[in-house]
mmCIF file with all atom_site columns, C-alpha atoms in Angstrom:
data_model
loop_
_atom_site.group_PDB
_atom_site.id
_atom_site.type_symbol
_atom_site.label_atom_id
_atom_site.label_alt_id
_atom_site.label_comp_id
_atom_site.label_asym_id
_atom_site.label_entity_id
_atom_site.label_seq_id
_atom_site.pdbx_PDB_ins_code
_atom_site.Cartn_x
_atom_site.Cartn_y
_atom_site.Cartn_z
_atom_site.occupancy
_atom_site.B_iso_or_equiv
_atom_site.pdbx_formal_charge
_atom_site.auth_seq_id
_atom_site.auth_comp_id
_atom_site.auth_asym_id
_atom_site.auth_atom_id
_atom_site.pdbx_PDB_model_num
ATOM 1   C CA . UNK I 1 1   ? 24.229  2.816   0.040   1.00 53.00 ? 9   UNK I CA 1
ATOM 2   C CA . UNK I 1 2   ? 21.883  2.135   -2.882  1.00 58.00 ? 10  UNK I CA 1
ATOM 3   C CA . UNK I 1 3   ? 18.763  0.159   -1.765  1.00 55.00 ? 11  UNK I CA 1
ATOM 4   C CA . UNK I 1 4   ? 17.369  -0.182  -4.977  1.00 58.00 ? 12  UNK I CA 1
ATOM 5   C CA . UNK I 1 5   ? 18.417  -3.734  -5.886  1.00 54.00 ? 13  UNK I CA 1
ATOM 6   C CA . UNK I 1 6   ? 17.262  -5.163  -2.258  1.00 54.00 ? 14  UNK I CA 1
ATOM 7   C CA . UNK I 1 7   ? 13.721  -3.431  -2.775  1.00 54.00 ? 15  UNK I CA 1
ATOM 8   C CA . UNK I 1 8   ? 13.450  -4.936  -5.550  1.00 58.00 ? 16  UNK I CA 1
ATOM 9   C CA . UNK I 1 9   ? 14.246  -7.973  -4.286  1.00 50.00 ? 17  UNK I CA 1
ATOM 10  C CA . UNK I 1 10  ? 11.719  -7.732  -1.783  1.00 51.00 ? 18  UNK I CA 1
ATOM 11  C CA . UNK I 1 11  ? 9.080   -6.565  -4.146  1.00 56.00 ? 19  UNK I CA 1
ATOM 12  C CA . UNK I 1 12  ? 9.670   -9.746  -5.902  1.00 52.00 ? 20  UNK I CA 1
ATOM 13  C CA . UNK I 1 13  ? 9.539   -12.095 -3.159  1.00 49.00 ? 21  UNK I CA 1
ATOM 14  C CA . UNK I 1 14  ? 6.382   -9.867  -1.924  1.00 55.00 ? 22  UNK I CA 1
ATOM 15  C CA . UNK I 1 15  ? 4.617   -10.913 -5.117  1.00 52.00 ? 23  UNK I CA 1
ATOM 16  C CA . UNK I 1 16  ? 5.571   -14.604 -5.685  1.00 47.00 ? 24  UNK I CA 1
ATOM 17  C CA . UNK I 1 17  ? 4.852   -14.946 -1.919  1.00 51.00 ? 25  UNK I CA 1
ATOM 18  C CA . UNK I 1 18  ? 1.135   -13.752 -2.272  1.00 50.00 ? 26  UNK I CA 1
ATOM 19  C CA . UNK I 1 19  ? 0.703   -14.477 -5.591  1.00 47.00 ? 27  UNK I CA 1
ATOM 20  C CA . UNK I 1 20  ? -1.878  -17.194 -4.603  1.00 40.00 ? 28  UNK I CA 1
ATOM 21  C CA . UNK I 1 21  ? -3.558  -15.085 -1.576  1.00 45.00 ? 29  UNK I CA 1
ATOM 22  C CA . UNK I 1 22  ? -6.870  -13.800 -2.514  1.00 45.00 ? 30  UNK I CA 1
ATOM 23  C CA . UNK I 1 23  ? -9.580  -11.349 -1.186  1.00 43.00 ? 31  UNK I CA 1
ATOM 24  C CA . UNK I 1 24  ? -12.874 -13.370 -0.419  1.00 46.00 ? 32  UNK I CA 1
ATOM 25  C CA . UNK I 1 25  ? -16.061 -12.768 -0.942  1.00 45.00 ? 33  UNK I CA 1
ATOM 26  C CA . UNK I 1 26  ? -16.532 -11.224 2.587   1.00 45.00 ? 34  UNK I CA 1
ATOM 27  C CA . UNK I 1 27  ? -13.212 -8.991  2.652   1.00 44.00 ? 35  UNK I CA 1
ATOM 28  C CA . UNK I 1 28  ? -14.864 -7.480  -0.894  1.00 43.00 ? 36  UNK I CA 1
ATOM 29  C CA . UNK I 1 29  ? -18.311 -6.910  1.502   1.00 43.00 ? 37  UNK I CA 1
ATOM 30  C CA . UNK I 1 30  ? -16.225 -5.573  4.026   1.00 43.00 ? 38  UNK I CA 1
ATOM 31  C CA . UNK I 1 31  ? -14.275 -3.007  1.726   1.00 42.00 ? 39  UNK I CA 1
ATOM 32  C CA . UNK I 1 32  ? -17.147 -1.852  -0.580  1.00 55.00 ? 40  UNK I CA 1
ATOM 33  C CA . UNK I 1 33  ? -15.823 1.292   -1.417  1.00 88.00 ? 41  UNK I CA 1
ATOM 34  C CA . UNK I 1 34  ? -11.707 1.178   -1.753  1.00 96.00 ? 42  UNK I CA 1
ATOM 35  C CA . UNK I 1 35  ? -10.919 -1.271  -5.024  1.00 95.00 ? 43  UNK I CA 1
ATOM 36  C CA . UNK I 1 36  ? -8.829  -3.661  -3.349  1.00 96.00 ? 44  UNK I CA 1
ATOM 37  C CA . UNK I 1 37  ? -6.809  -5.516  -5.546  1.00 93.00 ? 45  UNK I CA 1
ATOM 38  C CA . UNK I 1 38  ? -7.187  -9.507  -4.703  1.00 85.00 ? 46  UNK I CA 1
ATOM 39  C CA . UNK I 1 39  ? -3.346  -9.903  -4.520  1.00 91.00 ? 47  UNK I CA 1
ATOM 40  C CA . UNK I 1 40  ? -0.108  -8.382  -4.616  1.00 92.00 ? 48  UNK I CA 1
ATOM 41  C CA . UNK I 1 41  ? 1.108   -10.019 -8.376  1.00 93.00 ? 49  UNK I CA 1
ATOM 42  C CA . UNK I 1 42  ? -2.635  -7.910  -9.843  1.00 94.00 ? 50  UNK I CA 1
ATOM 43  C CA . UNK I 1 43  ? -1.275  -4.722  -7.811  1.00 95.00 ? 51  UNK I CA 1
ATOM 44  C CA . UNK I 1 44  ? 1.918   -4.797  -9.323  1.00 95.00 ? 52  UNK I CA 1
ATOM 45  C CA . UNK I 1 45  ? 0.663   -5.069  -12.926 1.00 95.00 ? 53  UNK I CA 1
ATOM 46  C CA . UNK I 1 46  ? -1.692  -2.181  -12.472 1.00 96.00 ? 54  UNK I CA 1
ATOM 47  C CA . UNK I 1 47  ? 1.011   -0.498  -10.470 1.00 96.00 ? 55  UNK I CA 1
ATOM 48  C CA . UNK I 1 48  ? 3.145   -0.923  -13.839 1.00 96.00 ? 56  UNK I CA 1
ATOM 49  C CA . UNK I 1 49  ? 0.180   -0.125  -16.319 1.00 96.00 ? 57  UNK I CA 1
ATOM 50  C CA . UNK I 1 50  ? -1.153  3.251   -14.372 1.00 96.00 ? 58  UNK I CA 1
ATOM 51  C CA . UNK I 1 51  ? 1.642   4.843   -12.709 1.00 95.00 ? 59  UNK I CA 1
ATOM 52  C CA . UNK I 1 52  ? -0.046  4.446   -9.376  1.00 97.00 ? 60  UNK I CA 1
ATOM 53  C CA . UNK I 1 53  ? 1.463   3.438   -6.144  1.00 98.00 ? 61  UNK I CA 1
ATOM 54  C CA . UNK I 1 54  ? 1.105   0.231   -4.244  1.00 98.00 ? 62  UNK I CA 1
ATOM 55  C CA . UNK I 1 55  ? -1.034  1.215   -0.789  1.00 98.00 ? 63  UNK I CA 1
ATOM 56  C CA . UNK I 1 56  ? -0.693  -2.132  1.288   1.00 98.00 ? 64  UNK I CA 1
ATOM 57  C CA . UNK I 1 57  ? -2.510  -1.917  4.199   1.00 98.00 ? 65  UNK I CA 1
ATOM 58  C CA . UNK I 1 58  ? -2.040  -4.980  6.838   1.00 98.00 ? 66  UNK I CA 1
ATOM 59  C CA . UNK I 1 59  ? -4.740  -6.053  9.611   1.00 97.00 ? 67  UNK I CA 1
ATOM 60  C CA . UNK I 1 60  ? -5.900  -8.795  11.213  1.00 97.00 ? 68  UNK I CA 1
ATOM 61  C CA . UNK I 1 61  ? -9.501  -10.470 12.044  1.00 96.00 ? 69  UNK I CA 1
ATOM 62  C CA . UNK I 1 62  ? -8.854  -10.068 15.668  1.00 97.00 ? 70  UNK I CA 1
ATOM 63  C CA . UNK I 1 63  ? -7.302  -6.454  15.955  1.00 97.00 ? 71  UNK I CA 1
ATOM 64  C CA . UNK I 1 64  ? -10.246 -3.963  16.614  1.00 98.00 ? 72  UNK I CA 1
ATOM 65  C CA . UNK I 1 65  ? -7.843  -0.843  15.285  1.00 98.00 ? 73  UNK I CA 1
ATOM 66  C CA . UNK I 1 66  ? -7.669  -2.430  12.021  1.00 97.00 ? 74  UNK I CA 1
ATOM 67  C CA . UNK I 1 67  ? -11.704 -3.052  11.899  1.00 97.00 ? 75  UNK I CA 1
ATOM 68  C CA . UNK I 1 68  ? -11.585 0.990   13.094  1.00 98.00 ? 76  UNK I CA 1
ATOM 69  C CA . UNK I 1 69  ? -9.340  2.121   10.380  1.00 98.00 ? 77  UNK I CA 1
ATOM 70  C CA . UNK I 1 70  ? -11.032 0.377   7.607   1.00 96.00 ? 78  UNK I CA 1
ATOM 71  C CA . UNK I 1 71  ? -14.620 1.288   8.852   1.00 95.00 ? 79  UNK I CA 1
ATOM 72  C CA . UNK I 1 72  ? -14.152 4.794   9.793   1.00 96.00 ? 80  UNK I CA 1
ATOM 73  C CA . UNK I 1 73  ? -11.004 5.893   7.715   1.00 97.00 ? 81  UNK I CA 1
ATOM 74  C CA . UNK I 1 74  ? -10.840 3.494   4.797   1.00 97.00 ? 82  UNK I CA 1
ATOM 75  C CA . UNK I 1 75  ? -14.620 3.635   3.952   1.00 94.00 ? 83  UNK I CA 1
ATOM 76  C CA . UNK I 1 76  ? -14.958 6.867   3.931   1.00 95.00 ? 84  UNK I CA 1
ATOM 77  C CA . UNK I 1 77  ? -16.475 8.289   0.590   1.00 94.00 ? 85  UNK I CA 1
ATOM 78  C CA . UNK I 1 78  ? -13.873 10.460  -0.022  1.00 95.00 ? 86  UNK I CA 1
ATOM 79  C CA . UNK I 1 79  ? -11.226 8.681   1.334   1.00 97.00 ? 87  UNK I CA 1
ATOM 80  C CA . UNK I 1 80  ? -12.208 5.801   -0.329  1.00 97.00 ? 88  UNK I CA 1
ATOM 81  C CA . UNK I 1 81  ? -12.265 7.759   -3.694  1.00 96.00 ? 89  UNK I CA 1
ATOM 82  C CA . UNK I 1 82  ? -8.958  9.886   -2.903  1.00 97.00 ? 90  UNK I CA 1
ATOM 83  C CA . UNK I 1 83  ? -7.600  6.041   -2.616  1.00 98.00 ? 91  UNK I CA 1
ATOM 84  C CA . UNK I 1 84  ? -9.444  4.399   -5.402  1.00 97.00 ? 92  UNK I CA 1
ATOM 85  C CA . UNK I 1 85  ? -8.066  7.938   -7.939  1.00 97.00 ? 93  UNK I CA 1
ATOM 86  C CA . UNK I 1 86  ? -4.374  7.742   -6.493  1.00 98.00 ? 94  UNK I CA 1
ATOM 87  C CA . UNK I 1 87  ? -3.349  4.416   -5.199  1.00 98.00 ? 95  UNK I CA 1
ATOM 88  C CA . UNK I 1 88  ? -3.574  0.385   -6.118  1.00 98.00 ? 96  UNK I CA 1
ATOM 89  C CA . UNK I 1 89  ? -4.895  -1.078  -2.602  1.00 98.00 ? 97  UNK I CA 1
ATOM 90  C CA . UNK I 1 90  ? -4.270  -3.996  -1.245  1.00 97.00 ? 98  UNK I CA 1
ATOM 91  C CA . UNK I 1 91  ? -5.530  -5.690  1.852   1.00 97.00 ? 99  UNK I CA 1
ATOM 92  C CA . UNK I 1 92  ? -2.972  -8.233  3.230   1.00 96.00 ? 100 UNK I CA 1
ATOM 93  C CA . UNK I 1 93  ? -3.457  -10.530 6.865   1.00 96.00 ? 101 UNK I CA 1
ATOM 94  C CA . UNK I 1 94  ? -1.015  -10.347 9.031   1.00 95.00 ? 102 UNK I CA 1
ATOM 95  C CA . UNK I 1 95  ? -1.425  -14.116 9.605   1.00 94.00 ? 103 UNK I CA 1
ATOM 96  C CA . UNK I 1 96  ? -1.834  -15.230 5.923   1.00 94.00 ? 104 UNK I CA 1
ATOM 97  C CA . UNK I 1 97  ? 1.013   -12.614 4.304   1.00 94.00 ? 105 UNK I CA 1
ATOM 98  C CA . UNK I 1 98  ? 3.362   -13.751 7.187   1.00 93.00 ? 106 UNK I CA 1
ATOM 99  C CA . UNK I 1 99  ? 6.608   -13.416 4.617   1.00 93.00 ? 107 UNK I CA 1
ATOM 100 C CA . UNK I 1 100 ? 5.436   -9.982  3.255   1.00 93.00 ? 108 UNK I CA 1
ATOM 101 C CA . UNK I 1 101 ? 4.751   -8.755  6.919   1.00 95.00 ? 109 UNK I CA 1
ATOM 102 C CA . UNK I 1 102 ? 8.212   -10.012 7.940   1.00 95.00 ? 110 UNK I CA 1
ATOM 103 C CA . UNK I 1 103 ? 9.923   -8.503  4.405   1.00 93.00 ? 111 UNK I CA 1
ATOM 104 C CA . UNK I 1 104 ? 8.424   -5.042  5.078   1.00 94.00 ? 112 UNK I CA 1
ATOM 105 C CA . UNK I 1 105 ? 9.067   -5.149  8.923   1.00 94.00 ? 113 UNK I CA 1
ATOM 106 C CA . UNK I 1 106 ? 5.368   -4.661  9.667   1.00 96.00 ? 114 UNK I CA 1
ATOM 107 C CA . UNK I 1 107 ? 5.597   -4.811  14.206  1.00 93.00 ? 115 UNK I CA 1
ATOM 108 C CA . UNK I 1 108 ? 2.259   -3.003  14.597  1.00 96.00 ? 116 UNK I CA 1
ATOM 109 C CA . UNK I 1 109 ? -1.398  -3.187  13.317  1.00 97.00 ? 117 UNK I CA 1
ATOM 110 C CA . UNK I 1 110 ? -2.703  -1.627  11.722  1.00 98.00 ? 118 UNK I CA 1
ATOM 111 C CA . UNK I 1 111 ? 0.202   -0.682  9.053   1.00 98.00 ? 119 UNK I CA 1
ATOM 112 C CA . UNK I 1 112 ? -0.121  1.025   5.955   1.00 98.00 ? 120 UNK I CA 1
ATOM 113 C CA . UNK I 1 113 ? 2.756   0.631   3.742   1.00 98.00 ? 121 UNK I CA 1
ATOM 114 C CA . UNK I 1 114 ? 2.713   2.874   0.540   1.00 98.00 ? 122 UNK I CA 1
ATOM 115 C CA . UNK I 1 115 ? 5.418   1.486   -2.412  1.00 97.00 ? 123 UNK I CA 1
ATOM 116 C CA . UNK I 1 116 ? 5.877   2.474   -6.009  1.00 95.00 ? 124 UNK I CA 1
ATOM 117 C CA . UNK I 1 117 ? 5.892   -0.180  -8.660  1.00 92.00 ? 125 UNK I CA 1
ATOM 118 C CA . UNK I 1 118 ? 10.134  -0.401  -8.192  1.00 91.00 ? 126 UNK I CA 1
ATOM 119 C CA . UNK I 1 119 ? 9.608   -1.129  -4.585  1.00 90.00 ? 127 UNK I CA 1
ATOM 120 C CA . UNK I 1 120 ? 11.030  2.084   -2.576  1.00 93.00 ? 128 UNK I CA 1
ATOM 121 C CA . UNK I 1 121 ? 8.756   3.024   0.096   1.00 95.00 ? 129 UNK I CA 1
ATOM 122 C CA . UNK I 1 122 ? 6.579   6.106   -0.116  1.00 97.00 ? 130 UNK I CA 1
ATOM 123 C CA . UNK I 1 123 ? 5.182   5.695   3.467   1.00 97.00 ? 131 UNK I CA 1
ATOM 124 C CA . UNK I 1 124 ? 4.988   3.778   6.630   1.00 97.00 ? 132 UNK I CA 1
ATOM 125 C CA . UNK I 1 125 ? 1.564   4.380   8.460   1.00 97.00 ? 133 UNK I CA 1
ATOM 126 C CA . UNK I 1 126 ? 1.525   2.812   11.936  1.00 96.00 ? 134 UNK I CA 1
ATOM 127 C CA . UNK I 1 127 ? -1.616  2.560   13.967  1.00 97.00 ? 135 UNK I CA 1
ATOM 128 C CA . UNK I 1 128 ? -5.283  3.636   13.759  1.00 98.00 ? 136 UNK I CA 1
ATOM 129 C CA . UNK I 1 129 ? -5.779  7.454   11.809  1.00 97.00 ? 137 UNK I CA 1
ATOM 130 C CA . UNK I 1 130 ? -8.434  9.150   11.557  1.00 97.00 ? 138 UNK I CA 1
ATOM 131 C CA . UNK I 1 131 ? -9.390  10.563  7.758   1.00 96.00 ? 139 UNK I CA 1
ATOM 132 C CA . UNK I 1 132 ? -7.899  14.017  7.874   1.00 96.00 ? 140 UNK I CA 1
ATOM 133 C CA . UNK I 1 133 ? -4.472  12.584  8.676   1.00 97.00 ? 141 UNK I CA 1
ATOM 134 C CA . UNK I 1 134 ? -4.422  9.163   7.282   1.00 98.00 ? 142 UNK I CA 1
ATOM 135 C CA . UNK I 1 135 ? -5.194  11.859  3.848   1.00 98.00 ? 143 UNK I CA 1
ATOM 136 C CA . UNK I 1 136 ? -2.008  13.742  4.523   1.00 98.00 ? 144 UNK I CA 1
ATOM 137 C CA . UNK I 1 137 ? 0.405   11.033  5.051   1.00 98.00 ? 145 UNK I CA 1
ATOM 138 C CA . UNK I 1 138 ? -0.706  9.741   1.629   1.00 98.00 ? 146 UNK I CA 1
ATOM 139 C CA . UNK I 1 139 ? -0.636  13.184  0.307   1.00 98.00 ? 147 UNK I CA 1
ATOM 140 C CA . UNK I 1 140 ? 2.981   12.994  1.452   1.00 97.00 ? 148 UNK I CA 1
ATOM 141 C CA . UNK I 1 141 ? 3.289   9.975   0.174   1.00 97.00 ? 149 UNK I CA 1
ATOM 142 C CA . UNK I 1 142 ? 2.484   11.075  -3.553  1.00 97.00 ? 150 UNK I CA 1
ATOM 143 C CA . UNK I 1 143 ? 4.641   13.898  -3.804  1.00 97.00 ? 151 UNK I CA 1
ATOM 144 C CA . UNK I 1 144 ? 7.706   11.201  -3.176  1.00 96.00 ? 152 UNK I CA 1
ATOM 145 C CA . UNK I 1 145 ? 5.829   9.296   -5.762  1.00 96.00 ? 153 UNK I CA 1
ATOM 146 C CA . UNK I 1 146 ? 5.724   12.428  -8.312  1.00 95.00 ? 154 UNK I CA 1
ATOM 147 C CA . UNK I 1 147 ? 9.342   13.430  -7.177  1.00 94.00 ? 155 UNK I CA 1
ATOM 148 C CA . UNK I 1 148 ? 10.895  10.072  -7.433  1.00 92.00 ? 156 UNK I CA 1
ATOM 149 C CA . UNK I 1 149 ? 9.447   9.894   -11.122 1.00 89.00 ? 157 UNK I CA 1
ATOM 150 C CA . UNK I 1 150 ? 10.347  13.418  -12.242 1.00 90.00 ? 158 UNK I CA 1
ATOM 151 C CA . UNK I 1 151 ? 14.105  12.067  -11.285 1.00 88.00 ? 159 UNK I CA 1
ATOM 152 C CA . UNK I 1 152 ? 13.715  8.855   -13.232 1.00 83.00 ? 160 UNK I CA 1
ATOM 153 C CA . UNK I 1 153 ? 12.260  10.951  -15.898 1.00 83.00 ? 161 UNK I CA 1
ATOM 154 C CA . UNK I 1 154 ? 15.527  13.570  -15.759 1.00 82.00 ? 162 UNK I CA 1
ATOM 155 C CA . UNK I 1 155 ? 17.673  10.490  -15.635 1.00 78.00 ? 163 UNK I CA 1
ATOM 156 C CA . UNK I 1 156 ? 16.553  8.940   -18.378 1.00 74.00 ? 164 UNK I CA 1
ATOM 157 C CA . UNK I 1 157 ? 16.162  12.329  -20.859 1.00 73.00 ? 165 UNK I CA 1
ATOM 158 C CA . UNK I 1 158 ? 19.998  12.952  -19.269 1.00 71.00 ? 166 UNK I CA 1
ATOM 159 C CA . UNK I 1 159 ? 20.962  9.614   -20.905 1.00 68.00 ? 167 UNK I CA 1
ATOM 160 C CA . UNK I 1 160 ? 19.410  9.569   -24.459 1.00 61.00 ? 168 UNK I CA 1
#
């Protein structure tokens, strides 16, 4: 069964749902070294413009393994520029991106969804991870990315 249409329906929904949620001032302290994207509609356009995959990563104020990703995973300097090079981030609430939560059947924090700009999921990261695997699910991650372009690519050459 082709999923295509309904992930794109849920992209969709994903960005007019968020389109108004912002990073504040303190999530952009918080996150000084990924470039989180303030909202899902900005992701998608750079998603679009670059090439780059969505990375969507969903936490909470009160969940300590989402402070624990972003502080000892997320932040890392290399992490945070493996991220910044490969990926558009965005940091949703569980509480304020109730809708996209529920659309991407997000049970667990913290969740790291990765999604290309046509809305098929890349990944599905569930729980805290420390660098060196966190790195190698996104790693895994891109070459779906690369792989699911090189057919779009093949498809569209077949069809000229």
């Amino acid at each position: 069964m082709d999923r295509r249409p309904l992930a794109k329906f849920c992209l969709a929904l994903l960005v007019c749902l968020t389109a108004t949620t912002a990073v504040t001032a303190a999530d952009r302290a918080v996150a000084k070294k990924v470039d989180w994207q303030p909202n899902l509609t900005a992701a998608h356009k750079q998603s679009l413009k670059t090439g780059k995959p969505i990375l969507l990563v969903f936490g909470a104020d009160w969940c300590f393994f989402c402070h624990k990703l972003e502080r000892e995973t997320l932040n890392e300097a290399n992490m945070a520029k493996f991220i910044n090079s490969n990926f558009i981030a965005v940091k949703l609430d569980l509480e304020k991106d109730e809708e996209a939560a529920k659309i991407l059947k997000v049970k667990s924090l913290p969740a790291t969804i990765v999604v290309n700009s046509d809305a098929d999921m890349l990944a599905n990261i569930v729980g805290y991870q420390k660098s060196e695997s966190y790195a190698k699910n996104l790693r895994t991650a891109l070459r779906m990315h690369q792989k699911l372009r090189q057919v779009s690519a093949e498809k569209t050459t077949t069809t000229k």
